[in-house]
PDB file of C-alpha atoms in Angstrom:
ATOM      1  CA  MET A  21     321.236 139.483 -15.540  1.00  0.00           C
ATOM      2  CA  CYS A  22     321.199 142.899 -13.820  1.00  0.00           C
ATOM      3  CA  MET A  23     321.535 141.632 -10.230  1.00  0.00           C
ATOM      4  CA  ARG A  24     322.636 138.373  -8.812  1.00  0.00           C
ATOM      5  CA  PRO A  25     319.690 135.922  -9.244  1.00  0.00           C
ATOM      6  CA  TYR A  26     319.470 135.147  -5.605  1.00  0.00           C
ATOM      7  CA  VAL A  27     319.295 138.841  -4.574  1.00  0.00           C
ATOM      8  CA  GLN A  28     316.629 139.606  -7.215  1.00  0.00           C
ATOM      9  CA  GLU A  29     314.557 136.602  -6.041  1.00  0.00           C
ATOM     10  CA  ARG A  30     314.842 137.662  -2.380  1.00  0.00           C
ATOM     11  CA  ALA A  31     313.664 141.087  -3.281  1.00  0.00           C
ATOM     12  CA  ARG A  32     310.629 139.660  -5.131  1.00  0.00           C
ATOM     13  CA  ARG A  33     309.720 137.289  -2.372  1.00  0.00           C
ATOM     14  CA  ASP A  34     309.803 139.787   0.485  1.00  0.00           C
ATOM     15  CA  VAL A  35     306.210 140.024   1.664  1.00  0.00           C
ATOM     16  CA  VAL A  36     304.131 143.040   2.702  1.00  0.00           C
ATOM     17  CA  LEU A  37     304.548 144.196   6.258  1.00  0.00           C
ATOM     18  CA  HIS A  38     302.005 146.388   8.054  1.00  0.00           C
ATOM     19  CA  VAL A  39     303.458 149.662   6.915  1.00  0.00           C
ATOM     20  CA  PHE A  40     301.451 152.787   6.718  1.00  0.00           C
ATOM     21  CA  SER A  41     303.110 154.230   3.699  1.00  0.00           C
ATOM     22  CA  ALA A  42     305.652 152.220   1.778  1.00  0.00           C
ATOM     23  CA  VAL A  43     309.043 153.709   1.298  1.00  0.00           C
ATOM     24  CA  CYS A  44     309.032 154.573  -2.382  1.00  0.00           C
ATOM     25  CA  LEU A  45     311.830 155.737  -4.647  1.00  0.00           C
ATOM     26  CA  LEU A  46     311.050 156.526  -8.147  1.00  0.00           C
ATOM     27  CA  ILE A  47     313.928 157.582 -10.364  1.00  0.00           C
ATOM     28  CA  LEU A  48     312.462 158.830 -13.544  1.00  0.00           C
ATOM     29  CA  TRP A  49     314.476 158.616 -16.638  1.00  0.00           C
ATOM     30  CA  ARG A  50     313.307 159.285 -20.091  1.00  0.00           C
ATOM     31  CA  CYS A  51     314.726 155.902 -21.084  1.00  0.00           C
ATOM     32  CA  LEU A  52     315.185 153.405 -18.458  1.00  0.00           C
ATOM     33  CA  PRO A  53     318.211 151.145 -19.069  1.00  0.00           C
ATOM     34  CA  PRO A  54     317.147 147.626 -20.126  1.00  0.00           C
ATOM     35  CA  ASP A  55     318.647 146.094 -17.055  1.00  0.00           C
ATOM     36  CA  ALA A  56     316.658 148.174 -14.754  1.00  0.00           C
ATOM     37  CA  ARG A  57     313.346 147.548 -16.358  1.00  0.00           C
ATOM     38  CA  PHE A  58     312.328 144.961 -13.704  1.00  0.00           C
ATOM     39  CA  LEU A  59     312.020 147.734 -11.231  1.00  0.00           C
ATOM     40  CA  LEU A  60     308.988 149.160 -13.034  1.00  0.00           C
ATOM     41  CA  GLY A  61     307.174 146.116 -11.667  1.00  0.00           C
ATOM     42  CA  TRP A  62     307.682 147.378  -8.224  1.00  0.00           C
ATOM     43  CA  VAL A  63     306.034 150.694  -8.781  1.00  0.00           C
ATOM     44  CA  GLY A  64     302.898 150.918  -6.669  1.00  0.00           C
ATOM     45  CA  THR A  65     303.798 147.787  -4.644  1.00  0.00           C
ATOM     46  CA  ILE A  66     304.289 147.914  -0.992  1.00  0.00           C
ATOM     47  CA  LEU A  67     307.711 146.324  -0.279  1.00  0.00           C
ATOM     48  CA  THR A  68     309.355 145.468   2.923  1.00  0.00           C
ATOM     49  CA  PHE A  69     312.252 147.696   3.825  1.00  0.00           C
ATOM     50  CA  GLY A  70     314.649 144.917   3.012  1.00  0.00           C
ATOM     51  CA  ALA A  71     313.523 144.645  -0.623  1.00  0.00           C
ATOM     52  CA  LEU A  72     313.510 148.390  -1.096  1.00  0.00           C
ATOM     53  CA  THR A  73     317.005 148.582   0.462  1.00  0.00           C
ATOM     54  CA  LEU A  74     318.300 146.021  -2.052  1.00  0.00           C
ATOM     55  CA  ALA A  75     316.802 147.893  -4.960  1.00  0.00           C
ATOM     56  CA  VAL A  76     318.159 151.362  -3.827  1.00  0.00           C
ATOM     57  CA  ALA A  77     321.548 149.912  -3.276  1.00  0.00           C
ATOM     58  CA  TRP A  78     321.574 148.345  -6.711  1.00  0.00           C
ATOM     59  CA  LEU A  79     320.446 151.646  -8.228  1.00  0.00           C
ATOM     60  CA  LEU A  80     323.020 153.784  -6.456  1.00  0.00           C
ATOM     61  CA  GLU A  81     325.859 151.315  -7.211  1.00  0.00           C
ATOM     62  CA  ARG A  82     324.716 150.894 -10.952  1.00  0.00           C
ATOM     63  CA  PHE A  83     323.775 154.368 -12.079  1.00  0.00           C
ATOM     64  CA  LEU A  84     325.674 157.004 -10.111  1.00  0.00           C
ATOM     65  CA  PRO A  85     328.687 158.371 -11.742  1.00  0.00           C
ATOM     66  CA  ASN A  86     331.743 156.294 -11.078  1.00  0.00           C
ATOM     67  CA  PRO A  87     335.312 156.761 -12.455  1.00  0.00           C
ATOM     68  CA  LYS A  88     335.194 153.464 -14.289  1.00  0.00           C
ATOM     69  CA  LEU A  89     332.369 154.756 -16.527  1.00  0.00           C
ATOM     70  CA  ASP A  90     333.377 156.224 -19.754  1.00  0.00           C
ATOM     71  CA  PRO A  91     332.489 160.160 -20.149  1.00  0.00           C
ATOM     72  CA  THR A  92     329.744 159.297 -22.648  1.00  0.00           C
ATOM     73  CA  GLY A  93     327.864 157.077 -20.206  1.00  0.00           C
ATOM     74  CA  LYS A  94     328.140 159.836 -17.524  1.00  0.00           C
ATOM     75  CA  ALA A  95     326.791 162.466 -19.890  1.00  0.00           C
ATOM     76  CA  VAL A  96     323.784 160.386 -20.744  1.00  0.00           C
ATOM     77  CA  LEU A  97     323.185 159.490 -17.154  1.00  0.00           C
ATOM     78  CA  ILE A  98     323.340 163.253 -16.091  1.00  0.00           C
ATOM     79  CA  THR A  99     321.212 164.534 -18.866  1.00  0.00           C
ATOM     80  CA  ASP A 100     318.582 161.838 -18.507  1.00  0.00           C
ATOM     81  CA  LEU A 101     317.890 162.220 -14.833  1.00  0.00           C
ATOM     82  CA  TRP A 102     314.938 164.660 -14.562  1.00  0.00           C
ATOM     83  CA  ALA A 103     313.437 163.859 -11.122  1.00  0.00           C
ATOM     84  CA  VAL A 104     313.817 161.966  -7.931  1.00  0.00           C
ATOM     85  CA  VAL A 105     310.736 161.590  -5.846  1.00  0.00           C
ATOM     86  CA  CYS A 106     311.022 160.261  -2.186  1.00  0.00           C
ATOM     87  CA  ASN A 107     308.051 159.254  -0.258  1.00  0.00           C
ATOM     88  CA  ALA A 108     309.332 157.757   3.056  1.00  0.00           C
ATOM     89  CA  GLY A 109     307.000 156.763   5.763  1.00  0.00           C
ATOM     90  CA  VAL A 110     306.893 153.820   8.010  1.00  0.00           C
ATOM     91  CA  ASN A 111     305.130 153.782  11.414  1.00  0.00           C
ATOM     92  CA  LEU A 112     304.383 151.449  14.203  1.00  0.00           C
ATOM     93  CA  PHE A 113     300.870 152.292  15.556  1.00  0.00           C
ATOM     94  CA  LEU A 114     301.828 151.715  19.235  1.00  0.00           C
ATOM     95  CA  GLU A 115     302.097 153.842  22.263  1.00  0.00           C
ATOM     96  CA  PHE A 116     305.523 155.425  22.468  1.00  0.00           C
ATOM     97  CA  GLU A 117     306.403 153.785  25.610  1.00  0.00           C
ATOM     98  CA  TRP A 118     305.667 150.284  24.153  1.00  0.00           C
ATOM     99  CA  MET A 119     308.191 150.798  21.238  1.00  0.00           C
ATOM    100  CA  SER A 120     311.650 149.443  21.660  1.00  0.00           C
ATOM    101  CA  GLN A 121     314.706 151.555  20.862  1.00  0.00           C
ATOM    102  CA  ARG A 122     315.162 149.226  17.791  1.00  0.00           C
ATOM    103  CA  ASP A 123     311.661 150.139  16.546  1.00  0.00           C
ATOM    104  CA  VAL A 124     312.353 153.857  17.038  1.00  0.00           C
ATOM    105  CA  SER A 125     315.834 153.586  15.317  1.00  0.00           C
ATOM    106  CA  TRP A 126     314.163 151.721  12.415  1.00  0.00           C
ATOM    107  CA  MET A 127     311.609 154.425  11.883  1.00  0.00           C
ATOM    108  CA  PHE A 128     314.361 157.136  11.858  1.00  0.00           C
ATOM    109  CA  ASP A 129     316.496 155.043   9.451  1.00  0.00           C
ATOM    110  CA  VAL A 130     313.607 154.741   6.915  1.00  0.00           C
ATOM    111  CA  ASN A 131     311.949 158.036   7.367  1.00  0.00           C
ATOM    112  CA  VAL A 132     314.899 160.571   7.867  1.00  0.00           C
ATOM    113  CA  HIS A 133     318.165 158.899   7.213  1.00  0.00           C
ATOM    114  CA  GLY A 134     316.898 157.007   4.131  1.00  0.00           C
ATOM    115  CA  THR A 135     315.630 160.189   2.529  1.00  0.00           C
ATOM    116  CA  VAL A 136     318.895 162.067   3.491  1.00  0.00           C
ATOM    117  CA  ARG A 137     320.993 159.371   1.781  1.00  0.00           C
ATOM    118  CA  VAL A 138     318.978 159.518  -1.371  1.00  0.00           C
ATOM    119  CA  VAL A 139     318.919 163.338  -1.559  1.00  0.00           C
ATOM    120  CA  ARG A 140     322.759 163.456  -1.009  1.00  0.00           C
ATOM    121  CA  ALA A 141     323.409 160.895  -3.639  1.00  0.00           C
ATOM    122  CA  PHE A 142     321.290 162.435  -6.354  1.00  0.00           C
ATOM    123  CA  LEU A 143     321.507 166.234  -5.662  1.00  0.00           C
ATOM    124  CA  PRO A 144     324.743 166.733  -7.722  1.00  0.00           C
ATOM    125  CA  LEU A 145     323.107 164.863 -10.685  1.00  0.00           C
ATOM    126  CA  LEU A 146     319.958 166.947 -10.340  1.00  0.00           C
ATOM    127  CA  ARG A 147     321.681 170.262 -10.221  1.00  0.00           C
ATOM    128  CA  ARG A 148     323.604 169.463 -13.322  1.00  0.00           C
ATOM    129  CA  SER A 149     320.545 168.364 -15.290  1.00  0.00           C
ATOM    130  CA  ARG A 150     318.322 171.087 -13.692  1.00  0.00           C
ATOM    131  CA  GLY A 151     316.090 168.211 -12.498  1.00  0.00           C
ATOM    132  CA  ARG A 152     313.600 168.297  -9.663  1.00  0.00           C
ATOM    133  CA  LEU A 153     313.784 166.725  -6.265  1.00  0.00           C
ATOM    134  CA  VAL A 154     310.371 166.012  -4.664  1.00  0.00           C
ATOM    135  CA  LEU A 155     309.909 165.043  -0.981  1.00  0.00           C
ATOM    136  CA  VAL A 156     306.524 163.816  -0.203  1.00  0.00           C
ATOM    137  CA  SER A 157     305.524 163.826   3.511  1.00  0.00           C
ATOM    138  CA  SER A 158     303.075 161.393   4.993  1.00  0.00           C
ATOM    139  CA  TYR A 159     299.306 162.037   5.615  1.00  0.00           C
ATOM    140  CA  ALA A 160     300.031 160.275   8.956  1.00  0.00           C
ATOM    141  CA  GLY A 161     301.429 163.628  10.263  1.00  0.00           C
ATOM    142  CA  LYS A 162     297.858 164.860  10.591  1.00  0.00           C
ATOM    143  CA  ASN A 163     296.769 161.817  12.538  1.00  0.00           C
ATOM    144  CA  ALA A 164     297.895 162.406  16.102  1.00  0.00           C
ATOM    145  CA  HIS A 165     297.958 159.506  18.354  1.00  0.00           C
ATOM    146  CA  PRO A 166     297.203 160.788  21.868  1.00  0.00           C
ATOM    147  CA  VAL A 167     299.383 159.820  24.929  1.00  0.00           C
ATOM    148  CA  ARG A 168     297.265 158.374  27.624  1.00  0.00           C
TER     149      ARG A 168
END
């Protein structure tokens, strides 16, 4: 089993919240390792931030270079990573004054800090493999919400 069963089940059971654009992280390998294939079922699915956080944490822990891996495993990992696509965008469609500080912090954690964490984690691998980093902005940026 690639993850502890209760963690995997929790990630699957998380329900859709009203999120404008789901936070998506697609790490594209020519050959996805067998113990990560369950992630393919999540592509195109809107997940709660909790479920995605579990998936990203698992990926970072499992596949980023680590001194315990043998050099062969590292070489395969580095050469097979050819793209990382980040599409982050959550929003609460409320007047700014109605949002709590916790809501604003949550949006920054997902939209800004989450993207920065992913970029920092995978940039060394992308440089070595001459891969691509794609950051997709949200269409919501064109939809202004007027302050009354």
